[in-house]
Each structure stands twice: as structure tokens, then as C-alpha cells.
PDB file of C-alpha atoms and ligand atoms in Angstrom:
ATOM      1  CA  MET A   1     -22.996 -11.702 -21.159  1.00  0.00           C
ATOM      2  CA  THR A   2     -24.954  -9.629 -23.637  1.00  0.00           C
ATOM      3  CA  SER A   3     -22.087  -8.611 -25.900  1.00  0.00           C
ATOM      4  CA  THR A   4     -22.257  -9.849 -29.468  1.00  0.00           C
ATOM      5  CA  ASP A   5     -18.834  -8.433 -30.202  1.00  0.00           C
ATOM      6  CA  GLN A   6     -16.100 -10.735 -31.417  1.00  0.00           C
ATOM      7  CA  SER A   7     -13.696  -9.313 -28.867  1.00  0.00           C
ATOM      8  CA  PRO A   8     -14.591  -9.300 -25.174  1.00  0.00           C
ATOM      9  CA  THR A   9     -15.296  -6.072 -23.334  1.00  0.00           C
ATOM     10  CA  ALA A  10     -13.578  -5.239 -20.075  1.00  0.00           C
ATOM     11  CA  ARG A  11     -16.998  -5.177 -18.427  1.00  0.00           C
ATOM     12  CA  GLY A  12     -17.872  -8.614 -19.796  1.00  0.00           C
ATOM     13  CA  SER A  13     -14.682 -10.313 -18.670  1.00  0.00           C
ATOM     14  CA  GLY A  14     -14.653  -8.365 -15.393  1.00  0.00           C
ATOM     15  CA  THR A  15     -18.212  -9.426 -14.577  1.00  0.00           C
ATOM     16  CA  SER A  16     -17.395 -13.053 -15.452  1.00  0.00           C
ATOM     17  CA  ALA A  17     -14.280 -12.973 -13.262  1.00  0.00           C
ATOM     18  CA  THR A  18     -16.294 -11.579 -10.351  1.00  0.00           C
ATOM     19  CA  GLN A  19     -18.948 -14.301 -10.828  1.00  0.00           C
ATOM     20  CA  ALA A  20     -16.262 -17.008 -10.991  1.00  0.00           C
ATOM     21  CA  PHE A  21     -14.759 -15.695  -7.767  1.00  0.00           C
ATOM     22  CA  ARG A  22     -18.143 -15.607  -5.995  1.00  0.00           C
ATOM     23  CA  ALA A  23     -18.856 -19.192  -7.127  1.00  0.00           C
ATOM     24  CA  SER A  24     -15.571 -20.379  -5.597  1.00  0.00           C
ATOM     25  CA  ARG A  25     -16.112 -18.340  -2.416  1.00  0.00           C
ATOM     26  CA  GLN A  26     -16.648 -21.254   0.003  1.00  0.00           C
ATOM     27  CA  GLU A  27     -13.075 -22.368  -0.696  1.00  0.00           C
ATOM     28  CA  HIS A  28     -11.765 -19.053   0.586  1.00  0.00           C
ATOM     29  CA  THR A  29     -13.978 -18.726   3.669  1.00  0.00           C
ATOM     30  CA  THR A  30     -11.834 -19.120   6.720  1.00  0.00           C
ATOM     31  CA  GLY A  31     -12.866 -19.112  10.366  1.00  0.00           C
ATOM     32  CA  ALA A  32     -13.364 -15.976  12.406  1.00  0.00           C
ATOM     33  CA  VAL A  33     -10.436 -13.582  12.149  1.00  0.00           C
ATOM     34  CA  SER A  34      -9.314 -12.039  15.431  1.00  0.00           C
ATOM     35  CA  ALA A  35      -9.700  -8.320  16.062  1.00  0.00           C
ATOM     36  CA  GLU A  36      -5.916  -8.149  16.592  1.00  0.00           C
ATOM     37  CA  ARG A  37      -5.299  -9.540  13.105  1.00  0.00           C
ATOM     38  CA  VAL A  38      -7.804  -7.236  11.406  1.00  0.00           C
ATOM     39  CA  SER A  39      -6.505  -4.204  13.261  1.00  0.00           C
ATOM     40  CA  SER A  40      -2.892  -5.049  12.524  1.00  0.00           C
ATOM     41  CA  VAL A  41      -3.264  -5.791   8.790  1.00  0.00           C
ATOM     42  CA  VAL A  42      -5.851  -3.142   7.941  1.00  0.00           C
ATOM     43  CA  GLY A  43      -4.044  -0.622  10.146  1.00  0.00           C
ATOM     44  CA  ARG A  44      -0.852  -1.095   8.124  1.00  0.00           C
ATOM     45  CA  ILE A  45      -2.679  -0.834   4.793  1.00  0.00           C
ATOM     46  CA  LEU A  46      -4.334   2.421   5.869  1.00  0.00           C
ATOM     47  CA  SER A  47      -1.007   3.768   7.152  1.00  0.00           C
ATOM     48  CA  GLY A  48       0.481   3.061   3.727  1.00  0.00           C
ATOM     49  CA  VAL A  49      -2.325   5.074   2.098  1.00  0.00           C
ATOM     50  CA  HIS A  50      -1.916   7.918   4.605  1.00  0.00           C
ATOM     51  CA  ASP A  51       1.847   8.002   4.038  1.00  0.00           C
ATOM     52  CA  ALA A  52       1.354   8.181   0.248  1.00  0.00           C
ATOM     53  CA  ILE A  53      -1.114  11.065   0.596  1.00  0.00           C
ATOM     54  CA  ARG A  54       1.274  13.024   2.828  1.00  0.00           C
ATOM     55  CA  ALA A  55       4.388  12.287   0.749  1.00  0.00           C
ATOM     56  CA  GLU A  56       2.668  13.141  -2.550  1.00  0.00           C
ATOM     57  CA  LYS A  57       0.523  16.003  -1.144  1.00  0.00           C
ATOM     58  CA  VAL A  58      -2.567  14.417  -2.711  1.00  0.00           C
ATOM     59  CA  THR A  59      -5.266  17.031  -3.384  1.00  0.00           C
ATOM     60  CA  TYR A  60      -9.040  16.902  -2.847  1.00  0.00           C
ATOM     61  CA  ASP A  61      -9.465  16.674  -6.629  1.00  0.00           C
ATOM     62  CA  GLU A  62      -7.219  13.634  -6.740  1.00  0.00           C
ATOM     63  CA  PHE A  63      -8.937  12.075  -3.720  1.00  0.00           C
ATOM     64  CA  GLN A  64     -12.362  12.407  -5.365  1.00  0.00           C
ATOM     65  CA  ALA A  65     -11.010  11.085  -8.679  1.00  0.00           C
ATOM     66  CA  ALA A  66      -9.646   8.049  -6.820  1.00  0.00           C
ATOM     67  CA  LYS A  67     -13.054   7.502  -5.178  1.00  0.00           C
ATOM     68  CA  GLN A  68     -14.751   7.609  -8.595  1.00  0.00           C
ATOM     69  CA  TRP A  69     -12.200   5.193 -10.026  1.00  0.00           C
ATOM     70  CA  LEU A  70     -12.742   2.715  -7.174  1.00  0.00           C
ATOM     71  CA  ILE A  71     -16.523   2.893  -7.678  1.00  0.00           C
ATOM     72  CA  ASP A  72     -16.004   2.192 -11.396  1.00  0.00           C
ATOM     73  CA  LEU A  73     -13.613  -0.672 -10.636  1.00  0.00           C
ATOM     74  CA  GLY A  74     -16.292  -2.403  -8.539  1.00  0.00           C
ATOM     75  CA  GLU A  75     -19.143  -1.693 -10.970  1.00  0.00           C
ATOM     76  CA  GLY A  76     -17.063  -3.101 -13.839  1.00  0.00           C
ATOM     77  CA  GLY A  77     -16.408  -6.275 -11.846  1.00  0.00           C
ATOM     78  CA  GLU A  78     -12.671  -5.639 -12.079  1.00  0.00           C
ATOM     79  CA  TRP A  79     -11.656  -6.172  -8.456  1.00  0.00           C
ATOM     80  CA  PRO A  80     -10.397  -9.721  -9.235  1.00  0.00           C
ATOM     81  CA  LEU A  81      -8.425  -8.448 -12.249  1.00  0.00           C
ATOM     82  CA  PHE A  82      -6.950  -5.471 -10.397  1.00  0.00           C
ATOM     83  CA  LEU A  83      -6.018  -7.407  -7.239  1.00  0.00           C
ATOM     84  CA  ASP A  84      -4.574 -10.389  -9.118  1.00  0.00           C
ATOM     85  CA  VAL A  85      -2.490  -8.172 -11.392  1.00  0.00           C
ATOM     86  CA  PHE A  86      -1.148  -5.752  -8.769  1.00  0.00           C
ATOM     87  CA  VAL A  87      -1.308  -7.516  -5.399  1.00  0.00           C
ATOM     88  CA  GLU A  88      -1.461 -11.313  -5.691  1.00  0.00           C
ATOM     89  CA  HIS A  89       2.241 -11.741  -6.503  1.00  0.00           C
ATOM     90  CA  VAL A  90       3.186 -10.561  -3.028  1.00  0.00           C
ATOM     91  CA  VAL A  91       0.703 -12.932  -1.354  1.00  0.00           C
ATOM     92  CA  GLU A  92       2.243 -15.708  -3.457  1.00  0.00           C
ATOM     93  CA  ASP A  93       5.782 -14.678  -2.409  1.00  0.00           C
ATOM     94  CA  VAL A  94       4.766 -15.046   1.221  1.00  0.00           C
ATOM     95  CA  ALA A  95       3.104 -18.438   0.581  1.00  0.00           C
ATOM     96  CA  ALA A  96       6.223 -19.585  -1.311  1.00  0.00           C
ATOM     97  CA  GLU A  97       8.355 -19.110   1.821  1.00  0.00           C
ATOM     98  CA  THR A  98       6.922 -22.377   3.193  1.00  0.00           C
ATOM     99  CA  GLN A  99       6.501 -24.346  -0.043  1.00  0.00           C
ATOM    100  CA  GLN A 100       8.933 -26.990  -1.367  1.00  0.00           C
ATOM    101  CA  GLY A 101       9.044 -28.450  -4.860  1.00  0.00           C
ATOM    102  CA  THR A 102       8.012 -26.670  -8.044  1.00  0.00           C
ATOM    103  CA  LYS A 103       7.850 -22.889  -7.726  1.00  0.00           C
ATOM    104  CA  GLY A 104       4.384 -21.421  -7.538  1.00  0.00           C
ATOM    105  CA  SER A 105       2.912 -18.375  -9.231  1.00  0.00           C
ATOM    106  CA  ILE A 106      -0.338 -16.466  -9.012  1.00  0.00           C
ATOM    107  CA  LEU A 107      -3.741 -18.018  -9.808  1.00  0.00           C
ATOM    108  CA  GLY A 108      -5.074 -14.943 -11.617  1.00  0.00           C
ATOM    109  CA  PRO A 109      -8.732 -14.157 -12.344  1.00  0.00           C
ATOM    110  CA  TYR A 110      -9.447 -16.699 -15.095  1.00  0.00           C
ATOM    111  CA  TYR A 111      -9.416 -20.109 -13.391  1.00  0.00           C
ATOM    112  CA  LEU A 112     -12.632 -22.106 -13.779  1.00  0.00           C
ATOM    113  CA  PRO A 113     -13.025 -25.348 -11.779  1.00  0.00           C
ATOM    114  CA  GLY A 114     -14.787 -28.481 -13.000  1.00  0.00           C
ATOM    115  CA  GLN A 115     -13.249 -28.817 -16.462  1.00  0.00           C
ATOM    116  CA  GLN A 116     -13.245 -32.001 -18.514  1.00  0.00           C
ATOM    117  CA  GLN A 117     -11.042 -34.822 -17.167  1.00  0.00           C
ATOM    118  CA  LEU A 118      -8.563 -36.120 -19.740  1.00  0.00           C
ATOM    119  CA  PRO A 119      -6.193 -39.121 -19.920  1.00  0.00           C
ATOM    120  CA  SER A 120      -2.416 -38.755 -19.501  1.00  0.00           C
ATOM    121  CA  VAL A 121      -1.935 -38.353 -23.255  1.00  0.00           C
ATOM    122  CA  ALA A 122      -4.535 -35.851 -24.405  1.00  0.00           C
ATOM    123  CA  SER A 123      -5.392 -32.806 -26.464  1.00  0.00           C
ATOM    124  CA  LEU A 124      -7.026 -29.861 -24.739  1.00  0.00           C
ATOM    125  CA  PRO A 125     -10.500 -29.062 -26.089  1.00  0.00           C
ATOM    126  CA  ALA A 126      -9.996 -26.680 -29.028  1.00  0.00           C
ATOM    127  CA  ARG A 127     -12.037 -25.288 -31.902  1.00  0.00           C
ATOM    128  CA  PRO A 128     -11.796 -27.197 -35.207  1.00  0.00           C
ATOM    129  CA  ASP A 129     -10.033 -24.155 -36.680  1.00  0.00           C
ATOM    130  CA  GLU A 130      -8.024 -23.285 -33.565  1.00  0.00           C
ATOM    131  CA  LYS A 131      -5.245 -20.908 -34.621  1.00  0.00           C
ATOM    132  CA  GLY A 132      -1.715 -20.905 -33.276  1.00  0.00           C
ATOM    133  CA  THR A 133       1.434 -23.005 -33.320  1.00  0.00           C
ATOM    134  CA  PRO A 134       0.746 -26.561 -32.108  1.00  0.00           C
ATOM    135  CA  LEU A 135       2.491 -27.203 -28.787  1.00  0.00           C
ATOM    136  CA  VAL A 136       3.175 -30.515 -27.057  1.00  0.00           C
ATOM    137  CA  PHE A 137       3.724 -30.104 -23.342  1.00  0.00           C
ATOM    138  CA  ALA A 138       5.033 -33.261 -21.651  1.00  0.00           C
ATOM    139  CA  GLY A 139       6.654 -34.328 -18.410  1.00  0.00           C
ATOM    140  CA  GLN A 140       6.349 -36.163 -15.126  1.00  0.00           C
ATOM    141  CA  VAL A 141       4.971 -35.422 -11.677  1.00  0.00           C
ATOM    142  CA  ARG A 142       7.180 -36.593  -8.785  1.00  0.00           C
ATOM    143  CA  ASP A 143       7.293 -36.055  -5.035  1.00  0.00           C
ATOM    144  CA  THR A 144      10.203 -34.345  -3.263  1.00  0.00           C
ATOM    145  CA  ASP A 145      11.897 -37.785  -2.822  1.00  0.00           C
ATOM    146  CA  GLY A 146      11.789 -38.396  -6.574  1.00  0.00           C
ATOM    147  CA  ASN A 147       8.940 -40.946  -6.563  1.00  0.00           C
ATOM    148  CA  PRO A 148       6.544 -40.660  -9.536  1.00  0.00           C
ATOM    149  CA  VAL A 149       3.029 -39.550  -8.595  1.00  0.00           C
ATOM    150  CA  ALA A 150       0.497 -41.650 -10.519  1.00  0.00           C
ATOM    151  CA  GLY A 151      -3.007 -40.236 -10.886  1.00  0.00           C
ATOM    152  CA  ALA A 152      -1.944 -36.636 -10.235  1.00  0.00           C
ATOM    153  CA  GLU A 153      -4.175 -33.984 -11.811  1.00  0.00           C
ATOM    154  CA  LEU A 154      -2.809 -31.215 -14.008  1.00  0.00           C
ATOM    155  CA  ASP A 155      -5.592 -28.653 -14.082  1.00  0.00           C
ATOM    156  CA  ILE A 156      -4.450 -26.545 -17.041  1.00  0.00           C
ATOM    157  CA  TRP A 157      -5.891 -23.441 -18.700  1.00  0.00           C
ATOM    158  CA  HIS A 158      -4.449 -20.835 -21.016  1.00  0.00           C
ATOM    159  CA  ALA A 159      -5.258 -18.054 -23.460  1.00  0.00           C
ATOM    160  CA  ASP A 160      -5.657 -18.755 -27.176  1.00  0.00           C
ATOM    161  CA  SER A 161      -3.352 -17.451 -29.936  1.00  0.00           C
ATOM    162  CA  GLU A 162      -5.094 -14.058 -29.686  1.00  0.00           C
ATOM    163  CA  GLY A 163      -4.710 -13.804 -25.917  1.00  0.00           C
ATOM    164  CA  TYR A 164      -8.323 -14.585 -24.967  1.00  0.00           C
ATOM    165  CA  TYR A 165      -9.594 -16.988 -22.284  1.00  0.00           C
ATOM    166  CA  SER A 166     -12.681 -19.174 -22.722  1.00  0.00           C
ATOM    167  CA  GLY A 167     -15.374 -18.339 -20.169  1.00  0.00           C
ATOM    168  CA  PHE A 168     -14.338 -14.671 -20.285  1.00  0.00           C
ATOM    169  CA  ALA A 169     -14.553 -13.891 -24.010  1.00  0.00           C
ATOM    170  CA  PRO A 170     -18.029 -14.393 -25.493  1.00  0.00           C
ATOM    171  CA  HIS A 171     -16.787 -15.641 -28.875  1.00  0.00           C
ATOM    172  CA  LEU A 172     -15.035 -18.704 -27.392  1.00  0.00           C
ATOM    173  CA  PRO A 173     -16.774 -22.017 -26.589  1.00  0.00           C
ATOM    174  CA  ASP A 174     -16.952 -22.992 -22.907  1.00  0.00           C
ATOM    175  CA  GLY A 175     -14.020 -25.143 -21.825  1.00  0.00           C
ATOM    176  CA  ASN A 176     -11.807 -24.173 -24.782  1.00  0.00           C
ATOM    177  CA  LEU A 177      -8.116 -24.729 -23.973  1.00  0.00           C
ATOM    178  CA  ARG A 178      -8.969 -25.969 -20.483  1.00  0.00           C
ATOM    179  CA  GLY A 179      -8.780 -29.468 -19.025  1.00  0.00           C
ATOM    180  CA  VAL A 180      -7.781 -31.699 -16.129  1.00  0.00           C
ATOM    181  CA  VAL A 181      -5.127 -34.162 -17.324  1.00  0.00           C
ATOM    182  CA  VAL A 182      -4.480 -37.215 -15.110  1.00  0.00           C
ATOM    183  CA  THR A 183      -0.939 -38.673 -15.002  1.00  0.00           C
ATOM    184  CA  ASP A 184      -0.302 -42.336 -15.868  1.00  0.00           C
ATOM    185  CA  GLY A 185       1.234 -45.034 -13.636  1.00  0.00           C
ATOM    186  CA  GLN A 186       4.669 -43.404 -13.980  1.00  0.00           C
ATOM    187  CA  GLY A 187       3.345 -39.921 -13.217  1.00  0.00           C
ATOM    188  CA  ARG A 188       3.733 -38.959 -16.873  1.00  0.00           C
ATOM    189  CA  PHE A 189       1.628 -36.710 -19.086  1.00  0.00           C
ATOM    190  CA  GLU A 190       1.682 -35.394 -22.665  1.00  0.00           C
ATOM    191  CA  ILE A 191      -0.677 -32.551 -23.500  1.00  0.00           C
ATOM    192  CA  SER A 192      -1.298 -31.276 -27.032  1.00  0.00           C
ATOM    193  CA  THR A 193      -2.467 -27.685 -27.326  1.00  0.00           C
ATOM    194  CA  VAL A 194      -1.498 -24.448 -29.080  1.00  0.00           C
ATOM    195  CA  GLN A 195       1.011 -21.793 -28.116  1.00  0.00           C
ATOM    196  CA  PRO A 196      -0.820 -19.017 -26.219  1.00  0.00           C
ATOM    197  CA  ALA A 197      -0.286 -15.346 -27.070  1.00  0.00           C
ATOM    198  CA  PRO A 198       0.722 -12.698 -24.534  1.00  0.00           C
ATOM    199  CA  TYR A 199      -2.218 -11.337 -22.528  1.00  0.00           C
ATOM    200  CA  GLN A 200      -3.240  -7.696 -22.641  1.00  0.00           C
ATOM    201  CA  ILE A 201      -5.212  -6.192 -19.742  1.00  0.00           C
ATOM    202  CA  PRO A 202      -8.434  -4.864 -21.346  1.00  0.00           C
ATOM    203  CA  THR A 203      -7.807  -1.201 -22.118  1.00  0.00           C
ATOM    204  CA  ASP A 204     -11.493  -0.203 -22.035  1.00  0.00           C
ATOM    205  CA  GLY A 205     -12.011  -0.772 -18.293  1.00  0.00           C
ATOM    206  CA  PRO A 206     -10.876   0.967 -15.091  1.00  0.00           C
ATOM    207  CA  THR A 207      -7.750  -1.208 -14.664  1.00  0.00           C
ATOM    208  CA  GLY A 208      -6.660  -0.504 -18.240  1.00  0.00           C
ATOM    209  CA  GLN A 209      -7.413   3.194 -17.824  1.00  0.00           C
ATOM    210  CA  LEU A 210      -5.253   3.337 -14.716  1.00  0.00           C
ATOM    211  CA  ILE A 211      -2.395   1.578 -16.546  1.00  0.00           C
ATOM    212  CA  GLU A 212      -2.650   4.046 -19.411  1.00  0.00           C
ATOM    213  CA  ALA A 213      -2.911   7.062 -17.082  1.00  0.00           C
ATOM    214  CA  ALA A 214       0.283   5.903 -15.336  1.00  0.00           C
ATOM    215  CA  GLY A 215       2.112   5.349 -18.645  1.00  0.00           C
ATOM    216  CA  TRP A 216       2.674   1.635 -17.916  1.00  0.00           C
ATOM    217  CA  HIS A 217       2.211  -1.159 -20.448  1.00  0.00           C
ATOM    218  CA  PRO A 218      -0.767  -3.561 -20.136  1.00  0.00           C
ATOM    219  CA  TRP A 219       0.948  -6.855 -21.015  1.00  0.00           C
ATOM    220  CA  ARG A 220       1.621 -10.226 -19.429  1.00  0.00           C
ATOM    221  CA  PRO A 221       4.017 -12.580 -21.244  1.00  0.00           C
ATOM    222  CA  ALA A 222       2.471 -15.678 -22.855  1.00  0.00           C
ATOM    223  CA  HIS A 223       1.842 -18.315 -20.201  1.00  0.00           C
ATOM    224  CA  LEU A 224       0.227 -21.626 -19.287  1.00  0.00           C
ATOM    225  CA  HIS A 225      -1.668 -21.769 -15.984  1.00  0.00           C
ATOM    226  CA  LEU A 226      -1.594 -24.954 -13.918  1.00  0.00           C
ATOM    227  CA  ILE A 227      -2.779 -26.332 -10.633  1.00  0.00           C
ATOM    228  CA  VAL A 228      -1.035 -29.664 -10.011  1.00  0.00           C
ATOM    229  CA  ARG A 229      -2.665 -31.744  -7.283  1.00  0.00           C
ATOM    230  CA  ALA A 230      -2.639 -35.299  -5.955  1.00  0.00           C
ATOM    231  CA  PRO A 231      -4.126 -36.891  -2.842  1.00  0.00           C
ATOM    232  CA  GLY A 232      -1.701 -36.678   0.090  1.00  0.00           C
ATOM    233  CA  HIS A 233       0.259 -33.849  -1.534  1.00  0.00           C
ATOM    234  CA  ARG A 234       0.202 -30.081  -1.275  1.00  0.00           C
ATOM    235  CA  PRO A 235      -1.245 -28.638  -4.505  1.00  0.00           C
ATOM    236  CA  ILE A 236       0.870 -26.214  -6.524  1.00  0.00           C
ATOM    237  CA  THR A 237      -0.638 -23.284  -8.403  1.00  0.00           C
ATOM    238  CA  THR A 238       1.809 -22.041 -10.991  1.00  0.00           C
ATOM    239  CA  GLN A 239       2.387 -20.611 -14.458  1.00  0.00           C
ATOM    240  CA  LEU A 240       4.881 -21.520 -17.167  1.00  0.00           C
ATOM    241  CA  TYR A 241       6.350 -18.984 -19.583  1.00  0.00           C
ATOM    242  CA  PHE A 242       8.292 -19.234 -22.855  1.00  0.00           C
ATOM    243  CA  GLU A 243      11.980 -18.499 -23.335  1.00  0.00           C
ATOM    244  CA  GLY A 244      12.522 -15.322 -25.342  1.00  0.00           C
ATOM    245  CA  GLY A 245       8.859 -14.382 -25.071  1.00  0.00           C
ATOM    246  CA  GLU A 246       7.817 -10.766 -25.219  1.00  0.00           C
ATOM    247  CA  TRP A 247       7.177  -9.083 -21.831  1.00  0.00           C
ATOM    248  CA  LEU A 248       8.969 -11.879 -19.938  1.00  0.00           C
ATOM    249  CA  ASP A 249      11.124  -9.288 -18.167  1.00  0.00           C
ATOM    250  CA  SER A 250       8.369  -6.723 -17.591  1.00  0.00           C
ATOM    251  CA  ASP A 251       5.227  -8.688 -16.669  1.00  0.00           C
ATOM    252  CA  ILE A 252       2.603  -6.182 -15.475  1.00  0.00           C
ATOM    253  CA  ALA A 253       1.564  -8.800 -12.855  1.00  0.00           C
ATOM    254  CA  GLN A 254       5.184  -9.439 -11.716  1.00  0.00           C
ATOM    255  CA  ALA A 255       4.452 -13.162 -11.662  1.00  0.00           C
ATOM    256  CA  THR A 256       7.392 -14.636 -13.616  1.00  0.00           C
ATOM    257  CA  LYS A 257      10.219 -16.651 -12.041  1.00  0.00           C
ATOM    258  CA  PRO A 258      13.345 -17.929 -13.829  1.00  0.00           C
ATOM    259  CA  GLU A 259      12.484 -21.529 -12.812  1.00  0.00           C
ATOM    260  CA  LEU A 260       9.162 -21.286 -14.651  1.00  0.00           C
ATOM    261  CA  VAL A 261      10.418 -20.623 -18.181  1.00  0.00           C
ATOM    262  CA  LEU A 262       9.970 -23.337 -20.834  1.00  0.00           C
ATOM    263  CA  THR A 263      12.342 -23.758 -23.771  1.00  0.00           C
ATOM    264  CA  PRO A 264      10.207 -25.251 -26.548  1.00  0.00           C
ATOM    265  CA  VAL A 265      12.008 -26.993 -29.396  1.00  0.00           C
ATOM    266  CA  GLU A 266      10.853 -27.705 -32.933  1.00  0.00           C
ATOM    267  CA  GLN A 267       9.723 -31.339 -33.116  1.00  0.00           C
ATOM    268  CA  GLY A 268      10.305 -31.411 -36.878  1.00  0.00           C
ATOM    269  CA  ASP A 269       6.604 -31.756 -37.744  1.00  0.00           C
ATOM    270  CA  GLY A 270       5.678 -28.089 -37.268  1.00  0.00           C
ATOM    271  CA  ARG A 271       4.902 -28.670 -33.606  1.00  0.00           C
ATOM    272  CA  LEU A 272       6.798 -27.218 -30.669  1.00  0.00           C
ATOM    273  CA  ARG A 273       7.637 -29.529 -27.779  1.00  0.00           C
ATOM    274  CA  SER A 274       8.332 -28.561 -24.202  1.00  0.00           C
ATOM    275  CA  GLU A 275       9.228 -30.825 -21.299  1.00  0.00           C
ATOM    276  CA  TYR A 276       8.616 -29.864 -17.699  1.00  0.00           C
ATOM    277  CA  ASP A 277       8.582 -31.991 -14.548  1.00  0.00           C
ATOM    278  CA  PHE A 278       6.612 -31.008 -11.455  1.00  0.00           C
ATOM    279  CA  VAL A 279       7.656 -31.771  -7.897  1.00  0.00           C
ATOM    280  CA  LEU A 280       4.981 -31.971  -5.199  1.00  0.00           C
ATOM    281  CA  GLU A 281       5.544 -31.758  -1.469  1.00  0.00           C
ATOM    282  CA  ARG A 282       3.818 -34.466   0.609  1.00  0.00           C
ATOM    283  CA  GLY A 283       1.364 -33.392   3.243  1.00  0.00           C
TER     284      GLY A 283
HETATM  285  C1  MBD B   1      -4.127 -13.103 -16.701  1.00  0.00           C
HETATM  286  O1  MBD B   1      -4.169 -13.937 -17.749  1.00  0.00           O
HETATM  287  C2  MBD B   1      -3.445 -13.503 -15.622  1.00  0.00           C
HETATM  288  O2  MBD B   1      -2.849 -14.693 -15.678  1.00  0.00           O
HETATM  289  C3  MBD B   1      -3.357 -12.691 -14.491  1.00  0.00           C
HETATM  290  C4  MBD B   1      -2.581 -13.138 -13.319  1.00  0.00           C
HETATM  291  C5  MBD B   1      -3.975 -11.473 -14.474  1.00  0.00           C
HETATM  292  C6  MBD B   1      -4.682 -11.064 -15.570  1.00  0.00           C
HETATM  293  C7  MBD B   1      -4.757 -11.880 -16.677  1.00  0.00           C
HETATM  294 FE1   FE B   2      -3.379 -15.751 -17.400  1.00  0.00          FE
END
């Protein structure tokens, strides 16, 4: 990134998100897809576009404006942002139909693998002057029969108290507010961090421009991202939100679920504390 700005540009974070996706590409590469599958899925998507054009009597001007916008979306590196905000929640709904245990939510564009491994009681890497209300997030990982899962990994990442993610905002150190916490012999963990702020889709890029042109708002409620995994268990990708938080009922990414809302309580020492237990399906 070449920006020396204190706040990230849409192009900077978009480009980083596209690079992060490319780097993780081998994980997503599946075997050959049959012609029947391609024809069926792509055929339906195109039919949806055709139907919208007919129903709305889309003009040539609008068609060419859409083409320009799509070119800009790609050049700005915002395909991951756009798809994860507007499409991923439906893919997750379909995946959730066959998943037991803790409810899942979308991965989003800002996951970075290979973060620092941390013991079961740990603080996430933070700047010496990290702003925001201190938050203790504690709980236990169990399987669907109620057995504790020792040595489970909680791969956790979240925005800072200004809504920015390390790795995607040039003013933040790499690995800030990211870590892989390993549960103890009883499957327990206790993570010290700070309360994240709501996340605003960058307004200076194509996704933000679309949101503004449509008169929508660009906000996601404050959230923690997690992938919880353990050998012999199906990993869960999810997000946790905060009771009473702004935008909880109007998430632009439609990724909230009532089961995923934390109720932090004052610990008495200026820190908030939230308990949450995860349940993993074996297999
Ligand atoms: C985010 O922080 C996020 O979690 C998603 C899903 C999309 C954009 C920004
Ligand atoms: Fe996020």
C-alpha cells in the first residue's frame, strides 16, 4: 500500500482484500465442475438479471453505467467486499442447513490466516495506546454431546475502536487485534481485548458509491469474527455481536442471528465481560 493517510482508502483495503483472497485460493479450489452444474447455476443467475431488466425497463444508459461500475469494482479490488457484504449471507444460510452446534455467520473479506498462537488465557496483540473499552471474552468449547474440547483453536479477529482492521488499514500494525487462542484441558478460554466499533463500508469506493446511490446505510454492527476449529470436528466460522449495539437490526451484510448476540456486563474494574460457549459438531 502506498497510502500515507491515517485512514485507509477504499482502494487500499479493497486491494488488500483481493490479495488476501488470492493467497488463500488453494483452499477454495474444488475439482472439475460439471457442465450441468455450471449451466444450471449460471443460467439461473442470468435469468435473474434478465428478469430485473425487463421488470424495471432498464435503459441503455443504465446498462452502460452498470458496466462502468463493474469495471471500477474490479479495478478497486472490491469484489471480495461487495460479494461478502451482499451475497455471502445466503451461501452461509445454505451451508447452515447441514450444520449442528453453534450458529455460523459469514467470513467476510478481512480474515488473515497464520496469526500468532496464544495460550488459553491471553490478550490479543494490541498497540500500547490501544483505544476502546477493555473487553474480556471467556467461555468453553464443547462437542454436541457436551464433552469439553481441549486444544481447540479460536481464530479471532476484529476491528479496533474506530472500526478499522489490521492488514487492511495502513496505520495499524500487522496482527493487531488478531490471534489464535488455544483452549485448555477443559476446553476453556479467556481472551482480553477491546470492544470493537461498528464497521462502515468505505464510502470512497464503488461499493460505497452504490450504497449511497441506493440511499442505503453503509454500516455493520460491532462484531467479533471467529473460526473455531479442532481436529476431528467440523470448523465453525461465525461472528458475535453486542446486545443493544447500533445497526444490530439493519446490518448491511445481513449476517446477524439472535443466537450470536453477546450481553457484556461490567466487571467492576472498568472492563466488560462476556461469556460465550461454542459447540462443535464431530466429523
Ligand atoms: C466486515 O467487517 C465484515 O465483517 C463483512 C462481512 C463485510 C465487510 C466488512
Ligand atoms: Fe468484520
